[in-house]
Tab-separated table of C-alpha atoms and ligand atoms in Angstrom:
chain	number	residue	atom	x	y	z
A	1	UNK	CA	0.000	0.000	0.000
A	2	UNK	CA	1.391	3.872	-0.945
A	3	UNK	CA	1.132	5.784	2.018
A	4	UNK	CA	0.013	9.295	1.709
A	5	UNK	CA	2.075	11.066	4.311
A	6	UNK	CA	4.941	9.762	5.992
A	7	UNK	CA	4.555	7.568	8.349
A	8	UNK	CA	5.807	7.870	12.571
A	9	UNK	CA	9.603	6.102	12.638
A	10	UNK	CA	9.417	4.775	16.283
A	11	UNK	CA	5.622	3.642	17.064
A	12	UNK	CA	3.030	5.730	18.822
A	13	UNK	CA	1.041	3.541	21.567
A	14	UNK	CA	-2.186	4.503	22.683
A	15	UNK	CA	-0.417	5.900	26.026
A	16	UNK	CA	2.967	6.136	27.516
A	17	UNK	CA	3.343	5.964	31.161
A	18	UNK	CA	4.787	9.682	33.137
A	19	UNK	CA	8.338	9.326	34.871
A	20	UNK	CA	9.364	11.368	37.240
A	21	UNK	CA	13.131	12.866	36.791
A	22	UNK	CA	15.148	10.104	37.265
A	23	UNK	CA	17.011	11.537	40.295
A	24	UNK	CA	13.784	11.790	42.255
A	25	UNK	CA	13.197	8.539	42.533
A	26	UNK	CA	16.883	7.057	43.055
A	27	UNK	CA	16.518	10.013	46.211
A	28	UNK	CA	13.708	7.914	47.590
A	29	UNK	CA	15.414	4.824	46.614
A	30	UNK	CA	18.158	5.915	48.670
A	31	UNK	CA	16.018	5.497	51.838
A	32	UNK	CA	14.893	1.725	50.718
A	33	UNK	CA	18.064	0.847	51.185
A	34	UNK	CA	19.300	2.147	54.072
A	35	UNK	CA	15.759	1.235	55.864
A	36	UNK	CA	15.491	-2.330	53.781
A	37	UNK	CA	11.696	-1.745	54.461
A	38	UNK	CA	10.380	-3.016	50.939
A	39	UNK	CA	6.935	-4.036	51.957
A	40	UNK	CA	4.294	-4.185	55.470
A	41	UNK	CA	3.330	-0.682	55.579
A	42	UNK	CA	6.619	0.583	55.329
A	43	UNK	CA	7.384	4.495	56.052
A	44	UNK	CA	7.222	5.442	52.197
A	45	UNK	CA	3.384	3.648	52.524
A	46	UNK	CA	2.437	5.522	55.257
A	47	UNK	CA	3.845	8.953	53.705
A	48	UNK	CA	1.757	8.016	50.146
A	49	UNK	CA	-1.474	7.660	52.514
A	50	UNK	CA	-1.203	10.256	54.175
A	51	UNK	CA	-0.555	12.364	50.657
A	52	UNK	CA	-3.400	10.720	49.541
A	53	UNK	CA	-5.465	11.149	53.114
A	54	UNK	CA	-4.600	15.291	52.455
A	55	UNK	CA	-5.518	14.903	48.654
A	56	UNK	CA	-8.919	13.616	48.791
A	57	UNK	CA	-9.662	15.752	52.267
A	58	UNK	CA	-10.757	12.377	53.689
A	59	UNK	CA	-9.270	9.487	56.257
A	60	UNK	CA	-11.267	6.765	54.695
A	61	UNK	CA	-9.071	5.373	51.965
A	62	UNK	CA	-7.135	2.242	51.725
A	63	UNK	CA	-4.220	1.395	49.761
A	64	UNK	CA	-3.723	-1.937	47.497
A	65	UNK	CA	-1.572	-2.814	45.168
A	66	UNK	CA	-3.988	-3.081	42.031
A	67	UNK	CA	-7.034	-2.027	41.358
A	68	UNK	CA	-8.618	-5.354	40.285
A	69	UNK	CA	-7.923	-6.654	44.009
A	70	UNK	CA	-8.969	-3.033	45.567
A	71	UNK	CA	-12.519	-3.543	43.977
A	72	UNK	CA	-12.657	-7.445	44.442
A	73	UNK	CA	-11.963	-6.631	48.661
A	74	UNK	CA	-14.527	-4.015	48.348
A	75	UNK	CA	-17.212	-5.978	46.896
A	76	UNK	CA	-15.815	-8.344	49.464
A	77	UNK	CA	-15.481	-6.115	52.496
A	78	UNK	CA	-19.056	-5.011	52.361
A	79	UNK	CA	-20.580	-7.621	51.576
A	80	UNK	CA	-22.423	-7.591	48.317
A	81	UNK	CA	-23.702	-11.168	46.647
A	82	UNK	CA	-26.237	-12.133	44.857
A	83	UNK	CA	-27.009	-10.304	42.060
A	84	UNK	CA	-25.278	-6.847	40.736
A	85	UNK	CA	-26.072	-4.477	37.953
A	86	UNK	CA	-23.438	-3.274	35.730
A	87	UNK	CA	-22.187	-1.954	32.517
A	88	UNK	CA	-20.856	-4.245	29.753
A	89	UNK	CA	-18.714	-1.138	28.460
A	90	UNK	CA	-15.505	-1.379	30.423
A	91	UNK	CA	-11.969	-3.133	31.486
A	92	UNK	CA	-12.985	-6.641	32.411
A	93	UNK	CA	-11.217	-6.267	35.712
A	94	UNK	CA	-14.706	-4.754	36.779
A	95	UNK	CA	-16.392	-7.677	36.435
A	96	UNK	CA	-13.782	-10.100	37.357
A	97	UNK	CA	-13.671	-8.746	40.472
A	98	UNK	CA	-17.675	-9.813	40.748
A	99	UNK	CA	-16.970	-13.132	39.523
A	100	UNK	CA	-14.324	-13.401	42.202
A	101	UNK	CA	-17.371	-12.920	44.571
A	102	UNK	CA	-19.398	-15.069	43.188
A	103	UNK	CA	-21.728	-12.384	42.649
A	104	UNK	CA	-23.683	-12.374	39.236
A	105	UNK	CA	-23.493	-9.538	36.967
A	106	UNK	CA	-26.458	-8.088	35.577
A	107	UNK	CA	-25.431	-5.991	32.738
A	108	UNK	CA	-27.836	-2.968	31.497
A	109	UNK	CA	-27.761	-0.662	28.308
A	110	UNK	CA	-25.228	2.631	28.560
A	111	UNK	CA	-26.102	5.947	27.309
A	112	UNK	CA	-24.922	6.985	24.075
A	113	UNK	CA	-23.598	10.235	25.411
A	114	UNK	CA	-21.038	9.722	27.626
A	115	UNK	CA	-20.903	5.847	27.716
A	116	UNK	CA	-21.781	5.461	31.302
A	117	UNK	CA	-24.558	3.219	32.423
A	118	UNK	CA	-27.948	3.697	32.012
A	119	UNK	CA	-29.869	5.025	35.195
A	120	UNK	CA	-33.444	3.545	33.699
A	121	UNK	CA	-32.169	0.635	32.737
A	122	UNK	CA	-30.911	0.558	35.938
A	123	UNK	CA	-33.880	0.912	37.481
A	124	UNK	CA	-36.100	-1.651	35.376
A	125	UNK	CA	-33.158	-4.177	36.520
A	126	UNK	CA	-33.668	-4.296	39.777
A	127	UNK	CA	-34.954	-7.274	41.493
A	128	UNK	CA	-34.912	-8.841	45.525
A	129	UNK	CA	-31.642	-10.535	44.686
A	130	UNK	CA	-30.231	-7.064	43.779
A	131	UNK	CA	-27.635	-5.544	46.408
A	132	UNK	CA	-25.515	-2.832	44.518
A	133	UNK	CA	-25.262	-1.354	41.639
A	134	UNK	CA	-21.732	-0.898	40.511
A	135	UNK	CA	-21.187	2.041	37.931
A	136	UNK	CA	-17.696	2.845	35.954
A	137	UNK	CA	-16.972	6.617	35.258
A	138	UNK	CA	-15.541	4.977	31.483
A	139	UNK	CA	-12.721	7.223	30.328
A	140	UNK	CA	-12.620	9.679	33.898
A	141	UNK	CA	-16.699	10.664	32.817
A	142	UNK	CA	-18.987	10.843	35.517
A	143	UNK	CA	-21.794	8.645	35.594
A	144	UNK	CA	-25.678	10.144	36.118
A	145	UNK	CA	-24.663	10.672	40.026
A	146	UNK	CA	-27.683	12.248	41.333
A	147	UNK	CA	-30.073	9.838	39.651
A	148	UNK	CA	-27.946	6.914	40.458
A	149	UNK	CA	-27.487	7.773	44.000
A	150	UNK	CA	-31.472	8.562	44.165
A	151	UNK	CA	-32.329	4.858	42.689
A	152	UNK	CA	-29.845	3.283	45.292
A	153	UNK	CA	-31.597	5.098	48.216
A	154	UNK	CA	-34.666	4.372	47.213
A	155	UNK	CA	-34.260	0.901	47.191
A	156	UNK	CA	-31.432	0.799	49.943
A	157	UNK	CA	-28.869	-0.970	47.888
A	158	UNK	CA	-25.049	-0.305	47.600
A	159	UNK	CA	-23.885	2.158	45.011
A	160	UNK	CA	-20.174	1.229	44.338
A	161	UNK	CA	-18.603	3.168	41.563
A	162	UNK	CA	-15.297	1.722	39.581
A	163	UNK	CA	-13.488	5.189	39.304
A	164	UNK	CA	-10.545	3.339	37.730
A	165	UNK	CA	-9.859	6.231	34.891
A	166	UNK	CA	-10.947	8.613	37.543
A	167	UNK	CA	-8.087	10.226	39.230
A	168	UNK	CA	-8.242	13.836	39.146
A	169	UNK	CA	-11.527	14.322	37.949
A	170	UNK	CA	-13.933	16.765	39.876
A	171	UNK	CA	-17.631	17.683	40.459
A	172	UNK	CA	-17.482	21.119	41.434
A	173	UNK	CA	-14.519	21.456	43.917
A	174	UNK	CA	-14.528	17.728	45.167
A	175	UNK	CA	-12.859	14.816	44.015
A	176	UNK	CA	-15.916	12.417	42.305
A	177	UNK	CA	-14.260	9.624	44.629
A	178	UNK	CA	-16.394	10.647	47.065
A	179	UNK	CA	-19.516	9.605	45.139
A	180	UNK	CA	-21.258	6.737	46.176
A	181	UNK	CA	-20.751	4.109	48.634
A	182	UNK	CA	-17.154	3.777	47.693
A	183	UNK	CA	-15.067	4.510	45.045
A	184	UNK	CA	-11.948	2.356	43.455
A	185	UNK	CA	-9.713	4.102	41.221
A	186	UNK	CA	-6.865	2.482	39.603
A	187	UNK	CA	-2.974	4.067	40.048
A	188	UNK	CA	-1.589	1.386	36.913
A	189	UNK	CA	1.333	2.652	35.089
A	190	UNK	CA	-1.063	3.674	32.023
A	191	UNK	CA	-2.949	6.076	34.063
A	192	UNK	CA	-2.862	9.446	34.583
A	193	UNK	CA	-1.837	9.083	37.935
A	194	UNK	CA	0.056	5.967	38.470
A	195	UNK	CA	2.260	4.356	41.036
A	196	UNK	CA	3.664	1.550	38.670
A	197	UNK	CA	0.563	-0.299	40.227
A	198	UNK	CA	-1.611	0.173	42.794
A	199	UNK	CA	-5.497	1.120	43.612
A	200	UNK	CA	-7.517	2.981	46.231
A	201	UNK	CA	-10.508	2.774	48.082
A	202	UNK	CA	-12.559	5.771	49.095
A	203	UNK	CA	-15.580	5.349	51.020
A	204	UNK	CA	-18.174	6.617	53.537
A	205	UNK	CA	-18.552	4.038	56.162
A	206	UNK	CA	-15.296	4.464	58.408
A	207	UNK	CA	-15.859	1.196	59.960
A	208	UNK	CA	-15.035	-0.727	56.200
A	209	UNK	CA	-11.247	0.730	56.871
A	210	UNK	CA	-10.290	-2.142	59.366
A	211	UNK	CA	-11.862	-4.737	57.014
A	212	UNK	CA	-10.095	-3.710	54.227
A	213	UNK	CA	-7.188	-3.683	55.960
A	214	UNK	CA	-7.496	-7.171	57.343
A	215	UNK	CA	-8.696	-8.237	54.180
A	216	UNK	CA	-5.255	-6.994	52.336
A	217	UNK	CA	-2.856	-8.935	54.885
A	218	UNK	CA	-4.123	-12.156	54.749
A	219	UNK	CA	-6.852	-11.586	57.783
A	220	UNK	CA	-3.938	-10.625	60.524
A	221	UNK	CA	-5.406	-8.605	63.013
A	222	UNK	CA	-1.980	-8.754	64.853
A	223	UNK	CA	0.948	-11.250	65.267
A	224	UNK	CA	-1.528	-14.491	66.879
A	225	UNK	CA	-4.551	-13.526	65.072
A	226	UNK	CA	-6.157	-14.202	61.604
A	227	UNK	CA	-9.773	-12.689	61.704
A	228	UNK	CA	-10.822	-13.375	58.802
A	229	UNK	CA	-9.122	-15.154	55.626
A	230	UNK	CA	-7.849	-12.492	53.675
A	231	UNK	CA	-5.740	-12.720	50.733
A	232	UNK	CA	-2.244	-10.414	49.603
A	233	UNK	CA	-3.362	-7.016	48.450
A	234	UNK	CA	-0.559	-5.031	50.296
A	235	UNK	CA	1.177	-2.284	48.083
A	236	UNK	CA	4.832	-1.995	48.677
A	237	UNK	CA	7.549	0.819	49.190
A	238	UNK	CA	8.740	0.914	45.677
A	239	UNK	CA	4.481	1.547	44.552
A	240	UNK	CA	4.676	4.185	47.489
A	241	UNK	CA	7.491	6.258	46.033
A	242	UNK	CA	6.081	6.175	42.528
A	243	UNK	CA	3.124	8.016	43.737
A	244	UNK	CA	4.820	10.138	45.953
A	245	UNK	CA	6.997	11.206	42.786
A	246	UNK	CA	4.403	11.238	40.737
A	247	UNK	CA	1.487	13.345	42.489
A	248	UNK	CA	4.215	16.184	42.518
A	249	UNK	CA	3.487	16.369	38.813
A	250	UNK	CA	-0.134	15.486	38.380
A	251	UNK	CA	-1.616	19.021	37.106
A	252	UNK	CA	0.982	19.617	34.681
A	253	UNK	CA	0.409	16.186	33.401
A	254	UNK	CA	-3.142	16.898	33.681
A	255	UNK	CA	-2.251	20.293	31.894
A	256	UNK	CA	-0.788	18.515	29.171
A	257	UNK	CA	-2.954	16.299	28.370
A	258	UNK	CA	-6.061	19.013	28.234
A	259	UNK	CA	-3.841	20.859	25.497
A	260	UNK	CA	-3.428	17.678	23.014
A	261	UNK	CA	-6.695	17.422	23.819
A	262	UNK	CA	-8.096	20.317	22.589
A	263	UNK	CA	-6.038	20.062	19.547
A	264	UNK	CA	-7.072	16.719	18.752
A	265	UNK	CA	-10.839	17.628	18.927
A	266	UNK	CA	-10.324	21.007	16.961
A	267	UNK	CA	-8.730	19.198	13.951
A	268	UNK	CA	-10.699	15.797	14.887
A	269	UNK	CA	-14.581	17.998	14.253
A	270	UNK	CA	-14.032	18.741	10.655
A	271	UNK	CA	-13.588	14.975	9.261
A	272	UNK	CA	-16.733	13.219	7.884
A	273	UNK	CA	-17.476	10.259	10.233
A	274	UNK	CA	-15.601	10.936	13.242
A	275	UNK	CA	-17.465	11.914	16.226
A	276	UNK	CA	-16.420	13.392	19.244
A	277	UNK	CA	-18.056	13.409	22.923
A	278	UNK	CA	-19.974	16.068	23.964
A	279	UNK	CA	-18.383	18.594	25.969
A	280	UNK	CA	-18.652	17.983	29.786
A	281	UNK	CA	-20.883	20.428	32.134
A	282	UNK	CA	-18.425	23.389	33.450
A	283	UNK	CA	-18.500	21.814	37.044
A	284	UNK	CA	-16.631	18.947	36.100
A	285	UNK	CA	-12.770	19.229	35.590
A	286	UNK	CA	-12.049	16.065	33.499
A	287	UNK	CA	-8.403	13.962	33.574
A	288	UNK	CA	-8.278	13.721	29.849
A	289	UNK	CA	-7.707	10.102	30.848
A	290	UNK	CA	-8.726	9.119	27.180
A	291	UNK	CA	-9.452	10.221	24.013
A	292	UNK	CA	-12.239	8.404	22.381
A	293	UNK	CA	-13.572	9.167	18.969
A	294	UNK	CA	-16.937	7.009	17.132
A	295	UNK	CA	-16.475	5.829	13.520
A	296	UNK	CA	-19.242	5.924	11.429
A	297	UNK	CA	-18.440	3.421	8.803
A	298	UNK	CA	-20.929	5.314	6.516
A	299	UNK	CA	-19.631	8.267	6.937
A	300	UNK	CA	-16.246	7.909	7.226
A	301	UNK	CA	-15.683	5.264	4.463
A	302	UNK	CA	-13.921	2.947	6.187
A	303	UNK	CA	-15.309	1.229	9.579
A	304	UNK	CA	-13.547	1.881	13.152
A	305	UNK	CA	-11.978	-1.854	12.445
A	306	UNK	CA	-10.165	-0.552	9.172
A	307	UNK	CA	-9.150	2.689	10.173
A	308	UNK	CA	-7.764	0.732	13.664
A	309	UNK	CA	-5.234	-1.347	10.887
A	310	UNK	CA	-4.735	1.788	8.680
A	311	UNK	CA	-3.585	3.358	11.517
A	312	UNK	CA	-1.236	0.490	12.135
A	313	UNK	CA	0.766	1.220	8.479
A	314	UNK	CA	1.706	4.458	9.877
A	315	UNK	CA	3.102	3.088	13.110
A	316	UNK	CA	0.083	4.555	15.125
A	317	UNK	CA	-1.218	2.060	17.708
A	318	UNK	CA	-4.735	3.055	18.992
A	319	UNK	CA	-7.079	1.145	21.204
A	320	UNK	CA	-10.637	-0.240	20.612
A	321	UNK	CA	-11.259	-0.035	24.507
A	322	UNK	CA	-14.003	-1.179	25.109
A	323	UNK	CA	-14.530	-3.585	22.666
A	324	UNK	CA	-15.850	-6.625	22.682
A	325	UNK	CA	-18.559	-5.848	25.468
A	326	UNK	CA	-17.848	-7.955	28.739
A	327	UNK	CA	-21.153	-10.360	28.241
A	328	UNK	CA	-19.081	-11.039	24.733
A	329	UNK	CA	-16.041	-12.687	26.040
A	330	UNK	CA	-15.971	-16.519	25.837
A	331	UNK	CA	-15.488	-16.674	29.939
A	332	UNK	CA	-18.839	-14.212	30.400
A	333	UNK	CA	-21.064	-15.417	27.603
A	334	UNK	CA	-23.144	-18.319	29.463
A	335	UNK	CA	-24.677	-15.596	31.479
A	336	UNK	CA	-27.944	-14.623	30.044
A	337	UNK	CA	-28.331	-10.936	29.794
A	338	UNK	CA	-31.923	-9.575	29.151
A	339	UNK	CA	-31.418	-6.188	28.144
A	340	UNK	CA	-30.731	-5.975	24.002
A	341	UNK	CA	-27.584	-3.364	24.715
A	342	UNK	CA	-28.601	-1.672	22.031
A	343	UNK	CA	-26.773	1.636	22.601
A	344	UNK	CA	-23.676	-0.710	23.988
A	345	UNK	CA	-23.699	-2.581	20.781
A	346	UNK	CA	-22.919	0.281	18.808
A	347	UNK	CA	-20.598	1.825	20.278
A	348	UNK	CA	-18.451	-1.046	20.810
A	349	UNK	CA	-18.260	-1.413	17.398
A	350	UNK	CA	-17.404	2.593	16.867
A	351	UNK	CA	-15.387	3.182	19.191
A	352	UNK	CA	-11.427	3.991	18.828
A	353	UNK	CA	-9.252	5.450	21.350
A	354	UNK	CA	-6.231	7.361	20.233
A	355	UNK	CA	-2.738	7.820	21.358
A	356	UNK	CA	-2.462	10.510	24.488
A	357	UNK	CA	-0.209	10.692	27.088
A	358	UNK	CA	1.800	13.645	28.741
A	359	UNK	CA	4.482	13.151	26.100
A	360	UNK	CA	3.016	13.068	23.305
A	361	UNK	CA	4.099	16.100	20.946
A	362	UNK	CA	1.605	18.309	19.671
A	363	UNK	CA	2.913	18.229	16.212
A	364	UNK	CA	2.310	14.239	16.492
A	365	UNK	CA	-0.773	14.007	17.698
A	366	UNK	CA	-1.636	16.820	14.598
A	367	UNK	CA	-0.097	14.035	12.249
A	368	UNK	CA	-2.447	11.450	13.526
A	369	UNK	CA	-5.317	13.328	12.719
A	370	UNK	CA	-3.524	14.098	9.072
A	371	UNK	CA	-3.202	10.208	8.552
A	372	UNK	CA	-7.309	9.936	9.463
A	373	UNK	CA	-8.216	12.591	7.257
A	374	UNK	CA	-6.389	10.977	4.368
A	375	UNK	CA	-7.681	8.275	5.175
A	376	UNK	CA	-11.292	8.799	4.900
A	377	UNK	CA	-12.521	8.620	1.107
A	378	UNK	CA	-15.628	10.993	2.207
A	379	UNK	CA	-13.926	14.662	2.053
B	1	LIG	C1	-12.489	0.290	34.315
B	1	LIG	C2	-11.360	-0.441	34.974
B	1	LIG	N1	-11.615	-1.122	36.102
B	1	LIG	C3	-10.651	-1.782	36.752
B	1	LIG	C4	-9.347	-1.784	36.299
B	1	LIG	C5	-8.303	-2.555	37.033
B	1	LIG	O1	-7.308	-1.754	37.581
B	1	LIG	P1	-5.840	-2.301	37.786
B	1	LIG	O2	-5.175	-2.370	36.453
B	1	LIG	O3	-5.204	-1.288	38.682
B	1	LIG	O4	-5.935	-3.640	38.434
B	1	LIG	C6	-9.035	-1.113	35.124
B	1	LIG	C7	-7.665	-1.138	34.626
B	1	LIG	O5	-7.064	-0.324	34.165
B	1	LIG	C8	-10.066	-0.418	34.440
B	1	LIG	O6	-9.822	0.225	33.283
């Protein structure tokens, strides 16, 4: 195939974790090895939590050292079974962590504008076996709160949001961690915010902290005792110092990211076929987490499946996240979902996510959206 503009020598990937200058971190190393505290809530730990404690104005957080485990000792912790209703549009982790519980997952319809679950659907789902709804903010964009948070009260079940892409963002002046029941959000190395690995837990009922906490360390309540049997969900000291490095740059990242943004969506709205997301309400500050565009095949010329392989021949490595939907995976497919997913359907088969990261340089991320517009046959 002739390629119409040149393509990127070294590959673009859909995101490239942030480093902190190098001789920050060997600084902190410095003190691993004169303490040789590398794990059991070490000093560094305690330090990160208490960053994290002054971040989110709030004692009730937990540290783990993934987010997958975070959300499974949640689910866990407070004891949800039976049946829970969810989104089909997200990482799988989210409903791993259910399976983990044993818990069934009753997946609902999303709404087309944001992605996030549907609040009616929601409601129509809910049955006597029912004990939580658990909600993903998909890409850092906050789900229906008010409505969600209405439906749970009024039928005094759990609301448990998977904030995983939702470090950083906002509703008004407050972190949206503090929605819900409790909020996991995700500090993996291709996040915003990362601490190579690692997840939180934010939540309202103080008494959950000493469960969690048991929960992470195998059940030891102290040296004799095993209170309950818990599994290894402990972050270490090298996690600790990642996010310790790493919070010290989170709004420039965040900064960043907000201006490839905006360039990406200026140059992004005048090609046939590619649609954007709506802009968010001005009391949210967003993450830029993501940058998700629809393909309509139609439209566009080419479907999101060709352009994801076009892109490819020009070294450019986008994402269909979240495609397939979670009922769609060989492991989730026995369970019998009711709801048509109509809106999920589509977009799953749309949807692209393209390269952003802190790094990324303006002039490439212009290039990328070059290569799409040659490469739609509709202009
Ligand atoms: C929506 C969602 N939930 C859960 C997770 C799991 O988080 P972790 O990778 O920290 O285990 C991810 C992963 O990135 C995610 O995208």
């Amino acid at each position: 195939m002739r390629l119409m503009i040149e393509p990127f020598k070294k590959p673009i990937y859909v995101t490239r974790p942030f480093l902190p200058p190098l001789e920050e971190f060997c600084q902190g190393l410095e003190e691993i090895w004169e303490t040789r505290w590398l794990t059991n809530n070490g000093p560094i730990l305690r330090r990160f939590t208490q960053k994290l404690c002054d971040f989110f104005e709030t004692d009730n957080i937990c540290l783990f050292n993934n987010g997958t485990l975070a959300l499974q000792i949640a689910l866990q912790g407070m004891g949800i079974s039976g049946e829970v209703i969810t989104t089909p549009f997200t990482f799988v982790a989210t409903i791993n962590a259910l399976f983990w519980n044993k818990i069934k997952p009753v997946f609902v319809d999303i709404e087309p504008e944001f992605y996030t679950i549907d609040p009616e659907k929601v409601e129509a789902a809910i049955t006597p076996r029912t004990t939580a709804i658990l909600a993903v903010h998909v890409y850092g964009y906050p789900c229906k709160l008010n409505v969600l948070a209405n439906i749970a009260r009024r039928h005094n079940i759990k609301l448990i949001y998977d904030a995983a892409h939702a470090f950083g963002v906002n509703v008004g002046n407050k972190s949206i961690a503090h929605c819900g029941d409790l909020s996991m959000l995700s500090f993996h190395a291709t996040k915003p915010f990362h601490s190579l690995e690692g997840g939180l837990l934010i939540f309202k009922e103080p008494g959950l902290k000493g469960t969690f906490d048991y929960l992470k360390n195998f059940g030891f309540k102290n040296e004799l005792e095993v209170v309950i049997p818990g599994t290894n969900a402990k972050m270490n000291e090298m996690q600790a110092l990642m996010g310790i490095k790493v919070i010290k740059y989170f709004e420039e990242v965040i900064r960043k990211r907000a201006v490839i943004t905006d360039l990406y969506r200026w140059r992004l709205k005048e090609i046939p076929g590619i649609h954007l997301l709506p802009a968010l309400p001005s009391e949210i500050r967003y993450n830029y987490a993501y940058m998700p565009i629809e393909v309509d095949e139609q439209e566009f010329g080419m479907s999101r499946d060709g352009l994801y392989e076009n892109l490819k021949q020009y070294n450019v490595y986008a994402r269909r996240y979240f495609y397939p939907l979670i009922c769609d995976y060989a492991c989730y497919r026995n369970i019998s979902v009711k709801d048509p997913l109509t809106v999920a359907r589509r977009v799953a088969s749309r949807i692209l996510t393209l390269p952003i990261y802190d790094s990324l340089a303006l002039s490439d991320s212009e290039r990328i959206c070059e290569i799409i517009a040659a490469l739609t046959t509709r202009s």
